[in-house]
Amino acid sequence: MSFSDGKAEGQVLIHLKNTGAATCSLQGFPGVDLRTQDGGLSAKRTSSAAPRVTLRTGQDTRFTLRFPPNHSGGSGLTFTSTVVTPPNETHSRTLALHINIAASDSAPDITVSPVGADK
């Protein structure tokens, strides 16, 4: 797994690569948990349809994590790691992905698209 900037502010692309010797298929939403030293939260799924993605050895696919960027002028809330679980898997991987959002009393609108939906 790796990540890169998305097409717009408040987006991160998370890449999943098939490093195995056989072709694999994925379909669905990944689990994405954002962590701070005091706890964390899980990203919500979008309403997008989940395509089936088939990856040969060395190929990758991605999904998009969207969050409201911090434009408040304050320090906000910083998530210091992101735990990703691919669809239909039980093994997670932690990425050192730092995301800063404005502090708020309401739950932030952080969403995740299905794997392969955002090309």
mmCIF file of N, CA and C in Angstrom:
data_model
loop_
_atom_site.group_PDB
_atom_site.id
_atom_site.type_symbol
_atom_site.label_atom_id
_atom_site.label_comp_id
_atom_site.label_asym_id
_atom_site.label_seq_id
_atom_site.Cartn_x
_atom_site.Cartn_y
_atom_site.Cartn_z
ATOM 1 N N MET A 1 0.832 -1.177 0.000
ATOM 2 C CA MET A 1 0.000 0.000 0.000
ATOM 3 C C MET A 1 0.877 1.240 0.000
ATOM 4 N N SER A 2 0.355 2.257 -0.658
ATOM 5 C CA SER A 2 1.003 3.564 -0.662
ATOM 6 C C SER A 2 -0.078 4.616 -0.835
ATOM 7 N N PHE A 3 0.298 5.893 -0.750
ATOM 8 C CA PHE A 3 -0.679 6.950 -0.939
ATOM 9 C C PHE A 3 -0.072 8.099 -1.722
ATOM 10 N N SER A 4 -0.933 8.918 -2.308
ATOM 11 C CA SER A 4 -0.520 10.105 -3.046
ATOM 12 C C SER A 4 -1.628 11.141 -2.939
ATOM 13 N N ASP A 5 -1.298 12.380 -3.309
ATOM 14 C CA ASP A 5 -2.305 13.432 -3.287
ATOM 15 C C ASP A 5 -3.404 13.125 -4.291
ATOM 16 N N GLY A 6 -4.614 13.515 -3.943
ATOM 17 C CA GLY A 6 -5.746 13.337 -4.832
ATOM 18 C C GLY A 6 -5.833 14.462 -5.847
ATOM 19 N N LYS A 7 -6.925 14.481 -6.600
ATOM 20 C CA LYS A 7 -7.125 15.487 -7.645
ATOM 21 C C LYS A 7 -7.480 16.851 -7.064
ATOM 22 N N ALA A 8 -7.915 16.891 -5.832
ATOM 23 C CA ALA A 8 -8.329 18.147 -5.208
ATOM 24 C C ALA A 8 -7.878 18.178 -3.759
ATOM 25 N N GLU A 9 -7.922 19.365 -3.165
ATOM 26 C CA GLU A 9 -7.597 19.494 -1.751
ATOM 27 C C GLU A 9 -8.605 18.681 -0.945
ATOM 28 N N GLY A 10 -8.133 18.019 0.088
ATOM 29 C CA GLY A 10 -9.014 17.199 0.906
ATOM 30 C C GLY A 10 -9.227 15.802 0.349
ATOM 31 N N GLN A 11 -8.344 15.376 -0.529
ATOM 32 C CA GLN A 11 -8.414 14.026 -1.094
ATOM 33 C C GLN A 11 -7.041 13.369 -1.043
ATOM 34 N N VAL A 12 -7.050 12.086 -0.727
ATOM 35 C CA VAL A 12 -5.841 11.275 -0.765
ATOM 36 C C VAL A 12 -6.182 9.997 -1.514
ATOM 37 N N LEU A 13 -5.313 9.615 -2.427
ATOM 38 C CA LEU A 13 -5.469 8.345 -3.138
ATOM 39 C C LEU A 13 -4.653 7.293 -2.400
ATOM 40 N N ILE A 14 -5.281 6.180 -2.097
ATOM 41 C CA ILE A 14 -4.564 5.078 -1.463
ATOM 42 C C ILE A 14 -4.489 3.943 -2.472
ATOM 43 N N HIS A 15 -3.265 3.526 -2.762
ATOM 44 C CA HIS A 15 -2.987 2.536 -3.801
ATOM 45 C C HIS A 15 -2.785 1.154 -3.180
ATOM 46 N N LEU A 16 -3.387 0.161 -3.812
ATOM 47 C CA LEU A 16 -3.224 -1.235 -3.405
ATOM 48 C C LEU A 16 -2.574 -1.967 -4.571
ATOM 49 N N LYS A 17 -1.453 -2.624 -4.337
ATOM 50 C CA LYS A 17 -0.715 -3.306 -5.398
ATOM 51 C C LYS A 17 -0.675 -4.796 -5.145
ATOM 52 N N ASN A 18 -0.882 -5.577 -6.191
ATOM 53 C CA ASN A 18 -0.778 -7.033 -6.096
ATOM 54 C C ASN A 18 0.696 -7.409 -6.179
ATOM 55 N N THR A 19 1.248 -7.801 -5.053
ATOM 56 C CA THR A 19 2.653 -8.209 -5.009
ATOM 57 C C THR A 19 2.797 -9.729 -4.974
ATOM 58 N N GLY A 20 1.668 -10.423 -5.079
ATOM 59 C CA GLY A 20 1.695 -11.884 -5.068
ATOM 60 C C GLY A 20 2.022 -12.455 -6.440
ATOM 61 N N ALA A 21 2.122 -13.768 -6.503
ATOM 62 C CA ALA A 21 2.465 -14.456 -7.744
ATOM 63 C C ALA A 21 1.249 -14.750 -8.611
ATOM 64 N N ALA A 22 0.043 -14.615 -8.056
ATOM 65 C CA ALA A 22 -1.180 -14.947 -8.793
ATOM 66 C C ALA A 22 -2.057 -13.714 -8.969
ATOM 67 N N THR A 23 -2.938 -13.783 -9.956
ATOM 68 C CA THR A 23 -3.940 -12.744 -10.174
ATOM 69 C C THR A 23 -4.911 -12.745 -8.996
ATOM 70 N N CYS A 24 -5.364 -11.551 -8.614
ATOM 71 C CA CYS A 24 -6.337 -11.462 -7.522
ATOM 72 C C CYS A 24 -7.473 -10.531 -7.925
ATOM 73 N N SER A 25 -8.601 -10.648 -7.238
ATOM 74 C CA SER A 25 -9.754 -9.787 -7.486
ATOM 75 C C SER A 25 -10.184 -9.121 -6.191
ATOM 76 N N LEU A 26 -10.642 -7.889 -6.320
ATOM 77 C CA LEU A 26 -11.154 -7.118 -5.194
ATOM 78 C C LEU A 26 -12.503 -6.532 -5.586
ATOM 79 N N GLN A 27 -13.396 -6.438 -4.633
ATOM 80 C CA GLN A 27 -14.651 -5.736 -4.861
ATOM 81 C C GLN A 27 -15.170 -5.252 -3.516
ATOM 82 N N GLY A 28 -15.501 -3.989 -3.451
ATOM 83 C CA GLY A 28 -16.088 -3.461 -2.239
ATOM 84 C C GLY A 28 -15.334 -2.279 -1.679
ATOM 85 N N PHE A 29 -15.668 -1.972 -0.454
ATOM 86 C CA PHE A 29 -15.092 -0.829 0.245
ATOM 87 C C PHE A 29 -14.000 -1.284 1.208
ATOM 88 N N PRO A 30 -12.894 -0.565 1.239
ATOM 89 C CA PRO A 30 -11.886 -0.855 2.248
ATOM 90 C C PRO A 30 -12.334 -0.298 3.590
ATOM 91 N N GLY A 31 -11.823 -0.857 4.652
ATOM 92 C CA GLY A 31 -11.994 -0.253 5.961
ATOM 93 C C GLY A 31 -10.894 0.765 6.152
ATOM 94 N N VAL A 32 -11.244 1.968 6.585
ATOM 95 C CA VAL A 32 -10.249 3.016 6.804
ATOM 96 C C VAL A 32 -10.509 3.648 8.165
ATOM 97 N N ASP A 33 -9.542 3.513 9.058
ATOM 98 C CA ASP A 33 -9.628 4.085 10.398
ATOM 99 C C ASP A 33 -8.518 5.108 10.568
ATOM 100 N N LEU A 34 -8.898 6.319 10.916
ATOM 101 C CA LEU A 34 -7.945 7.402 11.153
ATOM 102 C C LEU A 34 -7.675 7.470 12.647
ATOM 103 N N ARG A 35 -6.412 7.563 13.025
ATOM 104 C CA ARG A 35 -6.021 7.492 14.431
ATOM 105 C C ARG A 35 -5.309 8.765 14.900
ATOM 106 N N THR A 36 -5.583 9.125 16.159
ATOM 107 C CA THR A 36 -4.848 10.168 16.865
ATOM 108 C C THR A 36 -4.296 9.515 18.123
ATOM 109 N N GLN A 37 -3.538 10.253 18.897
ATOM 110 C CA GLN A 37 -3.046 9.694 20.162
ATOM 111 C C GLN A 37 -4.175 9.476 21.151
ATOM 112 N N ASP A 38 -5.318 10.118 20.926
ATOM 113 C CA ASP A 38 -6.446 10.015 21.852
ATOM 114 C C ASP A 38 -7.582 9.127 21.364
ATOM 115 N N GLY A 39 -7.437 8.519 20.206
ATOM 116 C CA GLY A 39 -8.521 7.689 19.672
ATOM 117 C C GLY A 39 -8.555 7.771 18.164
ATOM 118 N N GLY A 40 -9.737 7.670 17.603
ATOM 119 C CA GLY A 40 -9.842 7.730 16.162
ATOM 120 C C GLY A 40 -11.272 7.636 15.692
ATOM 121 N N LEU A 41 -11.409 7.543 14.378
ATOM 122 C CA LEU A 41 -12.729 7.371 13.783
ATOM 123 C C LEU A 41 -12.598 6.614 12.477
ATOM 124 N N SER A 42 -13.709 6.044 12.047
ATOM 125 C CA SER A 42 -13.748 5.281 10.798
ATOM 126 C C SER A 42 -14.374 6.119 9.698
ATOM 127 N N ALA A 43 -13.793 6.059 8.509
ATOM 128 C CA ALA A 43 -14.361 6.755 7.356
ATOM 129 C C ALA A 43 -15.670 6.081 6.958
ATOM 130 N N LYS A 44 -16.623 6.883 6.494
ATOM 131 C CA LYS A 44 -17.915 6.368 6.029
ATOM 132 C C LYS A 44 -17.828 6.026 4.551
ATOM 133 N N ARG A 45 -18.613 5.067 4.129
ATOM 134 C CA ARG A 45 -18.674 4.683 2.722
ATOM 135 C C ARG A 45 -19.501 5.688 1.923
ATOM 136 N N THR A 46 -19.073 5.921 0.679
ATOM 137 C CA THR A 46 -19.874 6.744 -0.222
ATOM 138 C C THR A 46 -21.000 5.882 -0.787
ATOM 139 N N SER A 47 -21.835 6.475 -1.614
ATOM 140 C CA SER A 47 -22.925 5.719 -2.242
ATOM 141 C C SER A 47 -22.529 5.147 -3.597
ATOM 142 N N SER A 48 -21.266 5.254 -3.966
ATOM 143 C CA SER A 48 -20.779 4.751 -5.265
ATOM 144 C C SER A 48 -20.890 3.237 -5.362
ATOM 145 N N ALA A 49 -21.150 2.762 -6.578
ATOM 146 C CA ALA A 49 -21.173 1.319 -6.833
ATOM 147 C C ALA A 49 -19.745 0.781 -6.762
ATOM 148 N N ALA A 50 -19.616 -0.453 -6.318
ATOM 149 C CA ALA A 50 -18.306 -1.076 -6.162
ATOM 150 C C ALA A 50 -18.026 -2.017 -7.331
ATOM 151 N N PRO A 51 -17.125 -1.621 -8.240
ATOM 152 C CA PRO A 51 -16.799 -2.504 -9.363
ATOM 153 C C PRO A 51 -15.892 -3.655 -8.924
ATOM 154 N N ARG A 52 -15.885 -4.730 -9.692
ATOM 155 C CA ARG A 52 -14.919 -5.809 -9.457
ATOM 156 C C ARG A 52 -13.632 -5.415 -10.169
ATOM 157 N N VAL A 53 -12.527 -5.507 -9.450
ATOM 158 C CA VAL A 53 -11.214 -5.148 -9.984
ATOM 159 C C VAL A 53 -10.343 -6.396 -9.966
ATOM 160 N N THR A 54 -9.767 -6.730 -11.107
ATOM 161 C CA THR A 54 -8.865 -7.878 -11.212
ATOM 162 C C THR A 54 -7.459 -7.345 -11.469
ATOM 163 N N LEU A 55 -6.522 -7.797 -10.641
ATOM 164 C CA LEU A 55 -5.141 -7.330 -10.727
ATOM 165 C C LEU A 55 -4.190 -8.487 -10.987
ATOM 166 N N ARG A 56 -3.424 -8.363 -12.062
ATOM 167 C CA ARG A 56 -2.342 -9.320 -12.296
ATOM 168 C C ARG A 56 -1.158 -8.920 -11.412
ATOM 169 N N THR A 57 -0.196 -9.783 -11.292
ATOM 170 C CA THR A 57 0.996 -9.492 -10.503
ATOM 171 C C THR A 57 1.605 -8.164 -10.950
ATOM 172 N N GLY A 58 1.882 -7.289 -9.997
ATOM 173 C CA GLY A 58 2.488 -5.999 -10.284
ATOM 174 C C GLY A 58 1.505 -4.883 -10.581
ATOM 175 N N GLN A 59 0.243 -5.200 -10.839
ATOM 176 C CA GLN A 59 -0.746 -4.154 -11.106
ATOM 177 C C GLN A 59 -1.284 -3.574 -9.807
ATOM 178 N N ASP A 60 -1.809 -2.336 -9.904
ATOM 179 C CA ASP A 60 -2.408 -1.738 -8.720
ATOM 180 C C ASP A 60 -3.743 -1.086 -9.050
ATOM 181 N N THR A 61 -4.465 -0.787 -8.014
ATOM 182 C CA THR A 61 -5.719 -0.051 -8.089
ATOM 183 C C THR A 61 -5.714 0.918 -6.922
ATOM 184 N N ARG A 62 -6.760 1.704 -6.819
ATOM 185 C CA ARG A 62 -6.775 2.692 -5.740
ATOM 186 C C ARG A 62 -8.199 2.989 -5.301
ATOM 187 N N PHE A 63 -8.271 3.721 -4.206
ATOM 188 C CA PHE A 63 -9.537 4.282 -3.758
ATOM 189 C C PHE A 63 -9.233 5.676 -3.206
ATOM 190 N N THR A 64 -10.285 6.466 -3.016
ATOM 191 C CA THR A 64 -10.107 7.845 -2.578
ATOM 192 C C THR A 64 -10.639 8.043 -1.165
ATOM 193 N N LEU A 65 -9.833 8.668 -0.333
ATOM 194 C CA LEU A 65 -10.226 9.095 1.002
ATOM 195 C C LEU A 65 -10.458 10.599 0.912
ATOM 196 N N ARG A 66 -11.666 11.036 1.271
ATOM 197 C CA ARG A 66 -12.011 12.461 1.213
ATOM 198 C C ARG A 66 -12.267 12.988 2.618
ATOM 199 N N PHE A 67 -11.783 14.201 2.877
ATOM 200 C CA PHE A 67 -11.925 14.799 4.207
ATOM 201 C C PHE A 67 -12.023 16.316 4.058
ATOM 202 N N PRO A 68 -12.651 16.993 5.027
ATOM 203 C CA PRO A 68 -12.721 18.459 4.969
ATOM 204 C C PRO A 68 -11.406 19.066 5.461
ATOM 205 N N PRO A 69 -10.637 19.720 4.588
ATOM 206 C CA PRO A 69 -9.365 20.299 5.024
ATOM 207 C C PRO A 69 -9.591 21.404 6.063
ATOM 208 N N ASN A 70 -8.605 21.623 6.880
ATOM 209 C CA ASN A 70 -8.693 22.622 7.940
ATOM 210 C C ASN A 70 -8.385 24.010 7.388
ATOM 211 N N HIS A 71 -9.428 24.840 7.246
ATOM 212 C CA HIS A 71 -9.261 26.235 6.836
ATOM 213 C C HIS A 71 -9.691 27.172 7.961
ATOM 214 N N SER A 72 -9.742 26.661 9.185
ATOM 215 C CA SER A 72 -10.260 27.417 10.320
ATOM 216 C C SER A 72 -9.273 28.436 10.879
ATOM 217 N N GLY A 73 -8.002 28.268 10.582
ATOM 218 C CA GLY A 73 -6.981 29.125 11.176
ATOM 219 C C GLY A 73 -6.480 28.593 12.511
ATOM 220 N N GLY A 74 -7.163 27.576 13.034
ATOM 221 C CA GLY A 74 -6.745 26.955 14.285
ATOM 222 C C GLY A 74 -5.927 25.707 14.029
ATOM 223 N N SER A 75 -5.476 25.081 15.095
ATOM 224 C CA SER A 75 -4.634 23.895 14.952
ATOM 225 C C SER A 75 -5.427 22.674 14.494
ATOM 226 N N GLY A 76 -6.731 22.641 14.794
ATOM 227 C CA GLY A 76 -7.578 21.554 14.338
ATOM 228 C C GLY A 76 -7.268 20.229 15.006
ATOM 229 N N LEU A 77 -7.667 19.176 14.350
ATOM 230 C CA LEU A 77 -7.459 17.809 14.814
ATOM 231 C C LEU A 77 -6.597 17.098 13.783
ATOM 232 N N THR A 78 -5.476 16.540 14.225
ATOM 233 C CA THR A 78 -4.567 15.866 13.304
ATOM 234 C C THR A 78 -4.588 14.368 13.550
ATOM 235 N N PHE A 79 -4.899 13.637 12.503
ATOM 236 C CA PHE A 79 -4.806 12.174 12.531
ATOM 237 C C PHE A 79 -3.382 11.844 12.104
ATOM 238 N N THR A 80 -2.704 11.015 12.877
ATOM 239 C CA THR A 80 -1.285 10.745 12.635
ATOM 240 C C THR A 80 -1.018 9.421 11.940
ATOM 241 N N SER A 81 -2.027 8.569 11.844
ATOM 242 C CA SER A 81 -1.864 7.323 11.097
ATOM 243 C C SER A 81 -3.220 6.886 10.552
ATOM 244 N N THR A 82 -3.154 6.065 9.532
ATOM 245 C CA THR A 82 -4.357 5.575 8.866
ATOM 246 C C THR A 82 -4.239 4.066 8.733
ATOM 247 N N VAL A 83 -5.219 3.355 9.275
ATOM 248 C CA VAL A 83 -5.233 1.898 9.217
ATOM 249 C C VAL A 83 -6.183 1.488 8.090
ATOM 250 N N VAL A 84 -5.659 0.721 7.124
ATOM 251 C CA VAL A 84 -6.428 0.326 5.947
ATOM 252 C C VAL A 84 -6.576 -1.194 5.917
ATOM 253 N N THR A 85 -7.815 -1.640 5.723
ATOM 254 C CA THR A 85 -8.112 -3.059 5.548
ATOM 255 C C THR A 85 -8.764 -3.226 4.182
ATOM 256 N N PRO A 86 -8.127 -3.945 3.239
ATOM 257 C CA PRO A 86 -8.739 -4.136 1.921
ATOM 258 C C PRO A 86 -10.093 -4.845 2.029
ATOM 259 N N PRO A 87 -10.943 -4.691 1.014
ATOM 260 C CA PRO A 87 -12.247 -5.354 1.040
ATOM 261 C C PRO A 87 -12.109 -6.866 1.234
ATOM 262 N N ASN A 88 -12.981 -7.423 2.055
ATOM 263 C CA ASN A 88 -13.039 -8.874 2.302
ATOM 264 C C ASN A 88 -11.735 -9.450 2.857
ATOM 265 N N GLU A 89 -10.986 -8.645 3.566
ATOM 266 C CA GLU A 89 -9.740 -9.086 4.190
ATOM 267 C C GLU A 89 -9.813 -8.835 5.688
ATOM 268 N N THR A 90 -8.941 -9.482 6.424
ATOM 269 C CA THR A 90 -8.871 -9.263 7.863
ATOM 270 C C THR A 90 -7.524 -8.694 8.288
ATOM 271 N N HIS A 91 -6.566 -8.635 7.374
ATOM 272 C CA HIS A 91 -5.236 -8.115 7.682
ATOM 273 C C HIS A 91 -5.170 -6.644 7.285
ATOM 274 N N SER A 92 -4.831 -5.803 8.235
ATOM 275 C CA SER A 92 -4.744 -4.362 8.008
ATOM 276 C C SER A 92 -3.297 -3.931 7.879
ATOM 277 N N ARG A 93 -3.144 -2.741 7.346
ATOM 278 C CA ARG A 93 -1.815 -2.138 7.255
ATOM 279 C C ARG A 93 -1.935 -0.688 7.691
ATOM 280 N N THR A 94 -0.962 -0.218 8.447
ATOM 281 C CA THR A 94 -0.973 1.155 8.932
ATOM 282 C C THR A 94 -0.050 2.010 8.071
ATOM 283 N N LEU A 95 -0.590 3.128 7.596
ATOM 284 C CA LEU A 95 0.177 4.081 6.807
ATOM 285 C C LEU A 95 0.431 5.333 7.650
ATOM 286 N N ALA A 96 1.602 5.919 7.516
ATOM 287 C CA ALA A 96 1.928 7.162 8.223
ATOM 288 C C ALA A 96 1.366 8.338 7.430
ATOM 289 N N LEU A 97 0.067 8.399 7.361
ATOM 290 C CA LEU A 97 -0.647 9.414 6.599
ATOM 291 C C LEU A 97 -1.228 10.420 7.586
ATOM 292 N N HIS A 98 -0.776 11.660 7.519
ATOM 293 C CA HIS A 98 -1.227 12.705 8.443
ATOM 294 C C HIS A 98 -2.299 13.543 7.758
ATOM 295 N N ILE A 99 -3.440 13.688 8.422
ATOM 296 C CA ILE A 99 -4.562 14.465 7.915
ATOM 297 C C ILE A 99 -4.991 15.430 9.007
ATOM 298 N N ASN A 100 -5.187 16.703 8.629
ATOM 299 C CA ASN A 100 -5.612 17.713 9.595
ATOM 300 C C ASN A 100 -6.967 18.266 9.177
ATOM 301 N N ILE A 101 -7.929 18.229 10.093
ATOM 302 C CA ILE A 101 -9.262 18.773 9.847
ATOM 303 C C ILE A 101 -9.569 19.797 10.938
ATOM 304 N N ALA A 102 -10.560 20.654 10.684
ATOM 305 C CA ALA A 102 -10.965 21.635 11.687
ATOM 306 C C ALA A 102 -11.608 20.923 12.872
ATOM 307 N N ALA A 103 -11.349 21.413 14.070
ATOM 308 C CA ALA A 103 -11.986 20.869 15.267
ATOM 309 C C ALA A 103 -13.455 21.270 15.244
ATOM 310 N N SER A 104 -14.341 20.335 15.632
ATOM 311 C CA SER A 104 -15.771 20.588 15.582
ATOM 312 C C SER A 104 -16.480 19.723 16.607
ATOM 313 N N ASP A 105 -17.668 20.158 17.003
ATOM 314 C CA ASP A 105 -18.479 19.354 17.916
ATOM 315 C C ASP A 105 -19.225 18.250 17.181
ATOM 316 N N SER A 106 -19.359 18.383 15.865
ATOM 317 C CA SER A 106 -20.065 17.364 15.090
ATOM 318 C C SER A 106 -19.063 16.410 14.436
ATOM 319 N N ALA A 107 -19.553 15.256 14.038
ATOM 320 C CA ALA A 107 -18.683 14.259 13.393
ATOM 321 C C ALA A 107 -18.233 14.788 12.031
ATOM 322 N N PRO A 108 -16.957 14.705 11.728
ATOM 323 C CA PRO A 108 -16.468 15.185 10.433
ATOM 324 C C PRO A 108 -16.938 14.296 9.297
ATOM 325 N N ASP A 109 -17.083 14.888 8.122
ATOM 326 C CA ASP A 109 -17.530 14.161 6.942
ATOM 327 C C ASP A 109 -16.306 13.584 6.224
ATOM 328 N N ILE A 110 -15.855 12.417 6.676
ATOM 329 C CA ILE A 110 -14.710 11.741 6.077
ATOM 330 C C ILE A 110 -15.250 10.483 5.411
ATOM 331 N N THR A 111 -15.005 10.367 4.093
ATOM 332 C CA THR A 111 -15.576 9.258 3.327
ATOM 333 C C THR A 111 -14.520 8.508 2.545
ATOM 334 N N VAL A 112 -14.866 7.290 2.178
ATOM 335 C CA VAL A 112 -13.996 6.428 1.386
ATOM 336 C C VAL A 112 -14.819 5.875 0.222
ATOM 337 N N SER A 113 -14.212 5.866 -0.975
ATOM 338 C CA SER A 113 -14.851 5.296 -2.152
ATOM 339 C C SER A 113 -14.520 3.810 -2.251
ATOM 340 N N PRO A 114 -15.294 3.056 -3.042
ATOM 341 C CA PRO A 114 -14.935 1.649 -3.219
ATOM 342 C C PRO A 114 -13.639 1.520 -4.029
ATOM 343 N N VAL A 115 -12.960 0.418 -3.848
ATOM 344 C CA VAL A 115 -11.736 0.143 -4.596
ATOM 345 C C VAL A 115 -12.065 0.118 -6.092
ATOM 346 N N GLY A 116 -11.264 0.854 -6.869
ATOM 347 C CA GLY A 116 -11.402 0.854 -8.327
ATOM 348 C C GLY A 116 -12.458 1.787 -8.885
ATOM 349 N N ALA A 117 -13.208 2.497 -8.059
ATOM 350 C CA ALA A 117 -14.287 3.352 -8.550
ATOM 351 C C ALA A 117 -13.786 4.685 -9.076
ATOM 352 N N ASP A 118 -12.693 5.202 -8.542
ATOM 353 C CA ASP A 118 -12.165 6.518 -8.930
ATOM 354 C C ASP A 118 -10.926 6.340 -9.789
ATOM 355 N N LYS A 119 -11.126 6.344 -11.084
ATOM 356 C CA LYS A 119 -9.989 6.129 -11.998
ATOM 357 C C LYS A 119 -9.514 7.417 -12.597
#
